[in-house]
Amino acid sequence: MRQMGLGVSAIGMGYHIAAWRHPDASPGGNMELSHAVRSIQAAERGLFDMYFLADGVGIRMYDEPPGALSRSSKNVQFEPLTLLSALAMVTTRIGLIATASTTWNEPYHIARKFASLDHISGGRAGWNVVTSVTAQEARNFGHEAAPDYADRYDRAAEFLDVVRGLWGSWEDDAFLRDKASGINFDPAKLHVLNHKGRHFTVAGPLNVARTPQGAPVIVQAGASDQGREMAAASADVVYAAAQTLEEARAYYADVKGRMAKYGRRPDSLKIMPGLMAIPGRTRQEAHDRYEILQELIHPIVGLSAIAGSLGDLSAHPLDGPVPEPVNPRMLSRAKILLDMARRDDLTIRQLYLAIAGGNGHRTVIGTPADIADAMEEWFTGGGADGFNILPPWLPGGLEEVVDQVVPELQRRGLFRTAYEGRTLRDLLGADPAPNRHVTARAAAE
Amino acid sequence: MRQMGLGVSAIGMGYHIAAWRHPDASPGGNMELSHAVRSIQAAERGLFDMYFLADGVGIRMYDEPPGALSRSSKNVQFEPLTLLSALAMVTTRIGLIATASTTWNEPYHIARKFASLDHISGGRAGWNVVTSVTAQEARNFGHEAAPDYADRYDRAAEFLDVVRGLWGSWEDDAFLRDKASGINFDPAKLHVLNHKGRHFTVAGPLNVARTPQGAPVIVQAGASDQGREMAAASADVVYAAAQTLEEARAYYADVKGRMAKYGRRPDSLKIMPGLMAIPGRTRQEAHDRYEILQELIHPIVGLSAIAGSLGDLSAHPLDGPVPEPVNPRMLSRAKILLDMARRDDLTIRQLYLAIAGGNGHRTVIGTPADIADAMEEWFTGGGADGFNILPPWLPGGLEEVVDQVVPELQRRGLFRTAYEGRTLRDLLGADPAPNRHVTARAAAE
Ligand SMILES: Cc1cc2nc3c(=O)[nH]c(=O)nc-3n(C[C@H](O)[C@H](O)[C@H](O)COP(=O)(O)O)c2cc1C
Ligand SMILES: Cc1cc2nc3c(=O)[nH]c(=O)nc-3n(C[C@H](O)[C@H](O)[C@H](O)COP(=O)(O)O)c2cc1C
């Protein structure tokens, strides 16, 4: 029987905008190692496939409306590659996914750090490839804004190509390490990349041996046409966002449909939408749990959650209708929010409450059976191969899912009851990652 | 009583060029986590100040003479920041020093990763600032060669300035995390850098909170005039290289003498020359231990150790005199080697045997008392504040120093008998790292 995959998006205090104010949260947990250790150990106890760290190379918020920034816990966090290297030492099986930007990095560093993490973790590393759209990030690297769309994706494609080339620098059995003869490696099994492209010129070889997975797992999280194409061509996992099964299905069919032209089987790519799951023994308890957090959203923070797309609405009455935006930003997202507001006739407050928790991801609040039903519907209905769980707060919100929802999924045969395989690639059922230089040589022969 | 500091340079298989062939070495240890864990735990058992990882963003050797590359174990290793993050979890007190290049990195990434490591390790991070001179590294970043000397150091100085500015983004007590009011931090204690310089334009703030040490420890390892100046201005530790006490003294006096103009006390900078120490219960045992490794140097590998400065001498008889180099490279180093050869009338083989172990660092082979004498002489004689121990092979060569030499130093009162202080800065007796934005504000008031 086909089983689902589960990841957890575990950066900082959790996904809900008011997470740090939760009565049981350690409010400085986003900079406490013990907090991250407890979170990842909960996820591993729950047999999750992966522990996923979103990232940005800059602070995430603008101070809009004024006062929003200083009310947010999302401004500081551990850097993912260092944190995951540490967490590799307190876990044994769960995958470790770090987000890293192709726009503000160099491929040699990225190839090297992920290869090193793959060695450190015994084959559990993954890279969420993002192109960094925000101006806050650009300004930390000498630019006023991110490069335009096409350019970012063009660079990303070449970046990934270089990284994969570097990961093939050494064949699996290149190292003989024969003390007697003094031969350390077979030079025929060292491949110097000598890449010269539009964005990068990289000689190689990588100064890290071929890794346990051959290549760390590739995760993709862009929803645009280029993002989908990149996922179909190169990703092992997609972290998607959808509110309805129709949306999820359309996205799923589209991305899987693009894979054939790259000679890939659809099953080798796992599409995992984000899911904020809030379980309770009863529906009432679940809703009460959610309300604890919703009530902690300060209006300024709520307004800031929509300001990024609709602009600063603080001059308008909170309990009045959502006005037409004057300077809408991130147009596609602005349209989604306005459609929501118009469809359900939401006030400004209702709108921010509706999105401030899951930030556009599906939110399911209910008994473990309700949540398992919701997951099963998408999983069997062509909308998902698994889910990236977004705990509203950490570690408690994750522990509740592990203790209540996971057993229900296992009872239904929808989720594993023990870890299998050796590497994250095995666990996900992803394609093996052949060494391209070896493949090319075989083709030439 | 003044006591010495001890670091260990612990990359890969150890310092000796034939380390991986040592009968007791695990020949693939340079890519085995257990090997690194055993090494750092030995160093911590020995109460060392720091575990130091040299680094390069490329392979280290040319294949010169042909066949040298495939006989070397130095081509692959863990990436230092990921490895030290992992090792932070299996140690509690020892400092963790990663080498990172200012020429092939961006300051935002470096500020962030070291800050993250400082948080993960509870205040034990340090950065060895290097400017990356090799063409092998340049070619992994779109260049044919490293930028020229002045340019590299100019960039390095600005790089360090930006990184320090970013480390001051948040004041120590910026985070109130007041659940009741919903105020996460005091905006008056957030400092946006807005750096605009010749090499970098970086807005900030850093998305990592102020670290336990305020700023990770700065290590410097360049011997040139600019390197010394940078050390005097900014470093907490210098990793130096000297063969004789005279050399060490001259270097020591010069660098310490430069500090006054930066308003620094000489004691706040620890000068630690590299020292390859090979102890034995008797002198004979120590020499026998060293010979095990010396005999394992394949002539091609020996020749490669001098080829970097004198060129490929493989056309000349190994047991004949060292010829005048035709195309000498790294001129200052070529001159040192030639002087050595002429002074002691060395053959080519004798020359490479003389330098292939310690690679230009002082080597002391003898009883624990001999080695402690040698260290004491420099320490009390104005040549060193401590030593960066270069174990010929790992972990055994380090364990021998910990078990035999450290107790002798302790008996003499020259070395600590227990860890003190909270952070690496405390341990080293380095200056505190005040937040420059706070200092500037105080000065303005
Ligand atoms: C579910 C999801 C998670 C994402 N996580 C990150 C992230 O952690 N860091 C980041 O810079 N971008 C992240 N992105 C942004 C994408 O990389 C992308 O820039 C954005 O979705 C716009 O999509 P597009 O670039 O394909 O148009 C994420 C996107 C989605 C849909
Ligand atoms: C003891 C010592 C250790 C060094 N370690 C490294 C290293 O790990 N990585 C690196 O790129 N350079 C390293 N260097 C090189 C220096 O950063 C510097 O480039 C070189 O010594 C030339 O010195 P200069 O740049 O001051 O002339 C080291 C230098 C010394 C003296």
mmCIF file of N, CA, C and O and ligand atoms in Angstrom, chain B residues 15 52-56 60 99 101 128-133 137 149 152-153 220-228 239-241 274 361, ligand 2:
data_model
loop_
_atom_site.group_PDB
_atom_site.id
_atom_site.type_symbol
_atom_site.label_atom_id
_atom_site.label_comp_id
_atom_site.label_asym_id
_atom_site.label_seq_id
_atom_site.Cartn_x
_atom_site.Cartn_y
_atom_site.Cartn_z
ATOM 1 N N TYR B 15 48.802 16.327 10.429
ATOM 2 C CA TYR B 15 49.629 17.288 9.718
ATOM 3 C C TYR B 15 50.681 16.655 8.822
ATOM 4 O O TYR B 15 51.087 17.211 7.814
ATOM 5 N N PHE B 52 41.166 23.669 15.935
ATOM 6 C CA PHE B 52 41.335 24.594 14.817
ATOM 7 C C PHE B 52 41.268 23.833 13.500
ATOM 8 O O PHE B 52 42.012 22.870 13.298
ATOM 9 N N LEU B 53 40.413 24.263 12.606
ATOM 10 C CA LEU B 53 40.329 23.627 11.290
ATOM 11 C C LEU B 53 40.804 24.570 10.200
ATOM 12 O O LEU B 53 40.145 25.568 9.882
ATOM 13 N N ALA B 54 41.939 24.254 9.627
ATOM 14 C CA ALA B 54 42.407 24.973 8.437
ATOM 15 C C ALA B 54 41.435 24.686 7.300
ATOM 16 O O ALA B 54 40.631 23.760 7.374
ATOM 17 N N ASP B 55 41.489 25.465 6.273
ATOM 18 C CA ASP B 55 40.553 25.241 5.173
ATOM 19 C C ASP B 55 41.005 25.902 3.889
ATOM 20 O O ASP B 55 41.755 26.880 3.902
ATOM 21 N N GLY B 56 40.501 25.366 2.809
ATOM 22 C CA GLY B 56 40.635 25.977 1.496
ATOM 23 C C GLY B 56 39.390 25.633 0.704
ATOM 24 O O GLY B 56 38.825 24.557 0.888
ATOM 25 N N ARG B 60 43.888 21.056 -2.509
ATOM 26 C CA ARG B 60 45.059 21.762 -2.038
ATOM 27 C C ARG B 60 46.288 21.575 -2.902
ATOM 28 O O ARG B 60 47.232 22.334 -2.811
ATOM 29 N N THR B 99 38.243 28.068 9.645
ATOM 30 C CA THR B 99 38.873 28.974 8.684
ATOM 31 C C THR B 99 37.848 29.337 7.617
ATOM 32 O O THR B 99 37.122 28.477 7.141
ATOM 33 N N SER B 101 37.350 32.194 4.141
ATOM 34 C CA SER B 101 38.007 33.138 3.247
ATOM 35 C C SER B 101 37.211 34.435 3.096
ATOM 36 O O SER B 101 36.006 34.419 2.885
ATOM 37 N N ASN B 128 39.026 31.883 11.796
ATOM 38 C CA ASN B 128 40.362 32.126 11.257
ATOM 39 C C ASN B 128 40.202 32.817 9.905
ATOM 40 O O ASN B 128 39.769 32.208 8.928
ATOM 41 N N VAL B 129 40.550 34.097 9.882
ATOM 42 C CA VAL B 129 40.320 34.953 8.716
ATOM 43 C C VAL B 129 41.466 34.767 7.727
ATOM 44 O O VAL B 129 42.612 35.108 8.036
ATOM 45 N N VAL B 130 41.181 34.238 6.554
ATOM 46 C CA VAL B 130 42.241 34.083 5.536
ATOM 47 C C VAL B 130 41.794 34.707 4.222
ATOM 48 O O VAL B 130 40.601 34.907 3.984
ATOM 49 N N THR B 131 42.772 34.995 3.381
ATOM 50 C CA THR B 131 42.462 35.705 2.135
ATOM 51 C C THR B 131 42.609 34.839 0.880
ATOM 52 O O THR B 131 42.446 35.356 -0.228
ATOM 53 N N SER B 132 42.917 33.558 1.050
ATOM 54 C CA SER B 132 42.884 32.597 -0.071
ATOM 55 C C SER B 132 43.763 32.981 -1.251
ATOM 56 O O SER B 132 43.332 33.661 -2.193
ATOM 57 N N VAL B 133 44.963 32.466 -1.213
ATOM 58 C CA VAL B 133 45.935 32.889 -2.212
ATOM 59 C C VAL B 133 45.979 31.977 -3.445
ATOM 60 O O VAL B 133 46.436 32.383 -4.503
ATOM 61 N N GLU B 137 41.619 27.707 -5.750
ATOM 62 C CA GLU B 137 40.420 28.257 -5.123
ATOM 63 C C GLU B 137 39.762 29.283 -6.050
ATOM 64 O O GLU B 137 38.551 29.260 -6.268
ATOM 65 N N TYR B 149 47.639 41.054 -3.883
ATOM 66 C CA TYR B 149 47.835 41.126 -2.474
ATOM 67 C C TYR B 149 47.109 42.268 -1.768
ATOM 68 O O TYR B 149 46.317 42.057 -0.824
ATOM 69 N N ARG B 152 43.364 41.961 -1.853
ATOM 70 C CA ARG B 152 42.834 40.940 -0.954
ATOM 71 C C ARG B 152 42.784 41.448 0.482
ATOM 72 O O ARG B 152 41.809 41.235 1.194
ATOM 73 N N TYR B 153 43.837 42.115 0.902
ATOM 74 C CA TYR B 153 43.850 42.579 2.295
ATOM 75 C C TYR B 153 42.933 43.771 2.506
ATOM 76 O O TYR B 153 42.343 43.939 3.581
ATOM 77 N N GLN B 220 44.024 34.968 13.219
ATOM 78 C CA GLN B 220 44.661 35.442 12.002
ATOM 79 C C GLN B 220 45.895 34.586 11.759
ATOM 80 O O GLN B 220 46.564 34.175 12.698
ATOM 81 N N ALA B 221 46.183 34.315 10.495
ATOM 82 C CA ALA B 221 47.313 33.425 10.203
ATOM 83 C C ALA B 221 48.141 33.886 9.012
ATOM 84 O O ALA B 221 48.694 33.073 8.294
ATOM 85 N N GLY B 222 48.225 35.158 8.797
ATOM 86 C CA GLY B 222 49.053 35.650 7.684
ATOM 87 C C GLY B 222 50.334 36.247 8.228
ATOM 88 O O GLY B 222 50.336 36.908 9.272
ATOM 89 N N ALA B 223 51.421 36.027 7.528
ATOM 90 C CA ALA B 223 52.709 36.429 8.065
ATOM 91 C C ALA B 223 53.235 37.727 7.455
ATOM 92 O O ALA B 223 54.195 38.306 7.943
ATOM 93 N N SER B 224 52.610 38.185 6.405
ATOM 94 C CA SER B 224 53.078 39.382 5.705
ATOM 95 C C SER B 224 52.807 40.633 6.531
ATOM 96 O O SER B 224 52.159 40.581 7.579
ATOM 97 N N ASP B 225 53.301 41.759 6.026
ATOM 98 C CA ASP B 225 53.088 43.025 6.700
ATOM 99 C C ASP B 225 51.588 43.296 6.927
ATOM 100 O O ASP B 225 51.174 43.600 8.041
ATOM 101 N N GLN B 226 50.801 43.162 5.887
ATOM 102 C CA GLN B 226 49.368 43.402 6.058
ATOM 103 C C GLN B 226 48.733 42.404 7.019
ATOM 104 O O GLN B 226 47.830 42.739 7.771
ATOM 105 N N GLY B 227 49.199 41.149 6.951
ATOM 106 C CA GLY B 227 48.679 40.140 7.855
ATOM 107 C C GLY B 227 48.967 40.519 9.305
ATOM 108 O O GLY B 227 48.104 40.426 10.175
ATOM 109 N N ARG B 228 50.174 40.980 9.557
ATOM 110 C CA ARG B 228 50.541 41.385 10.928
ATOM 111 C C ARG B 228 49.723 42.575 11.392
ATOM 112 O O ARG B 228 49.291 42.650 12.551
ATOM 113 N N TYR B 239 47.835 32.495 14.685
ATOM 114 C CA TYR B 239 48.448 31.189 14.419
ATOM 115 C C TYR B 239 49.674 31.498 13.561
ATOM 116 O O TYR B 239 49.564 31.864 12.408
ATOM 117 N N ALA B 240 50.853 31.395 14.180
ATOM 118 C CA ALA B 240 52.088 31.818 13.517
ATOM 119 C C ALA B 240 52.911 30.608 13.102
ATOM 120 O O ALA B 240 52.582 29.470 13.428
ATOM 121 N N ALA B 241 53.983 30.871 12.381
ATOM 122 C CA ALA B 241 54.906 29.796 12.004
ATOM 123 C C ALA B 241 56.320 30.311 12.205
ATOM 124 O O ALA B 241 56.669 31.377 11.717
ATOM 125 N N GLY B 274 52.719 27.358 15.388
ATOM 126 C CA GLY B 274 52.489 25.932 15.180
ATOM 127 C C GLY B 274 53.641 25.120 15.734
ATOM 128 O O GLY B 274 54.794 25.562 15.706
ATOM 129 N N HIS B 361 56.711 24.374 10.026
ATOM 130 C CA HIS B 361 56.544 24.648 11.451
ATOM 131 C C HIS B 361 57.650 23.942 12.242
ATOM 132 O O HIS B 361 58.271 22.998 11.774
HETATM 133 C C1 LIG C 2 50.165 29.096 10.211
HETATM 134 C C2 LIG C 2 49.380 29.508 9.032
HETATM 135 C C3 LIG C 2 48.177 28.841 8.757
HETATM 136 C C4 LIG C 2 47.400 29.184 7.657
HETATM 137 N N1 LIG C 2 46.206 28.534 7.400
HETATM 138 C C5 LIG C 2 45.525 28.844 6.280
HETATM 139 C C6 LIG C 2 44.335 28.153 5.924
HETATM 140 O O1 LIG C 2 43.876 27.278 6.617
HETATM 141 N N2 LIG C 2 43.688 28.490 4.788
HETATM 142 C C7 LIG C 2 44.158 29.464 3.954
HETATM 143 O O2 LIG C 2 43.513 29.731 2.946
HETATM 144 N N3 LIG C 2 45.285 30.133 4.253
HETATM 145 C C8 LIG C 2 45.975 29.854 5.377
HETATM 146 N N4 LIG C 2 47.126 30.532 5.674
HETATM 147 C C9 LIG C 2 47.594 31.496 4.692
HETATM 148 C C10 LIG C 2 47.489 32.881 5.099
HETATM 149 O O3 LIG C 2 46.157 33.258 5.234
HETATM 150 C C11 LIG C 2 48.193 33.760 4.112
HETATM 151 O O4 LIG C 2 47.482 33.835 2.907
HETATM 152 C C12 LIG C 2 49.599 33.271 3.802
HETATM 153 O O5 LIG C 2 50.247 32.951 4.962
HETATM 154 C C13 LIG C 2 50.374 34.356 3.157
HETATM 155 O O6 LIG C 2 50.474 35.302 4.142
HETATM 156 P P1 LIG C 2 50.098 36.729 3.809
HETATM 157 O O7 LIG C 2 48.786 36.645 3.048
HETATM 158 O O8 LIG C 2 50.005 37.502 5.078
HETATM 159 O O9 LIG C 2 51.238 37.069 2.936
HETATM 160 C C14 LIG C 2 47.879 30.204 6.789
HETATM 161 C C15 LIG C 2 49.073 30.866 7.072
HETATM 162 C C16 LIG C 2 49.825 30.533 8.177
HETATM 163 C C17 LIG C 2 51.088 31.281 8.447
#
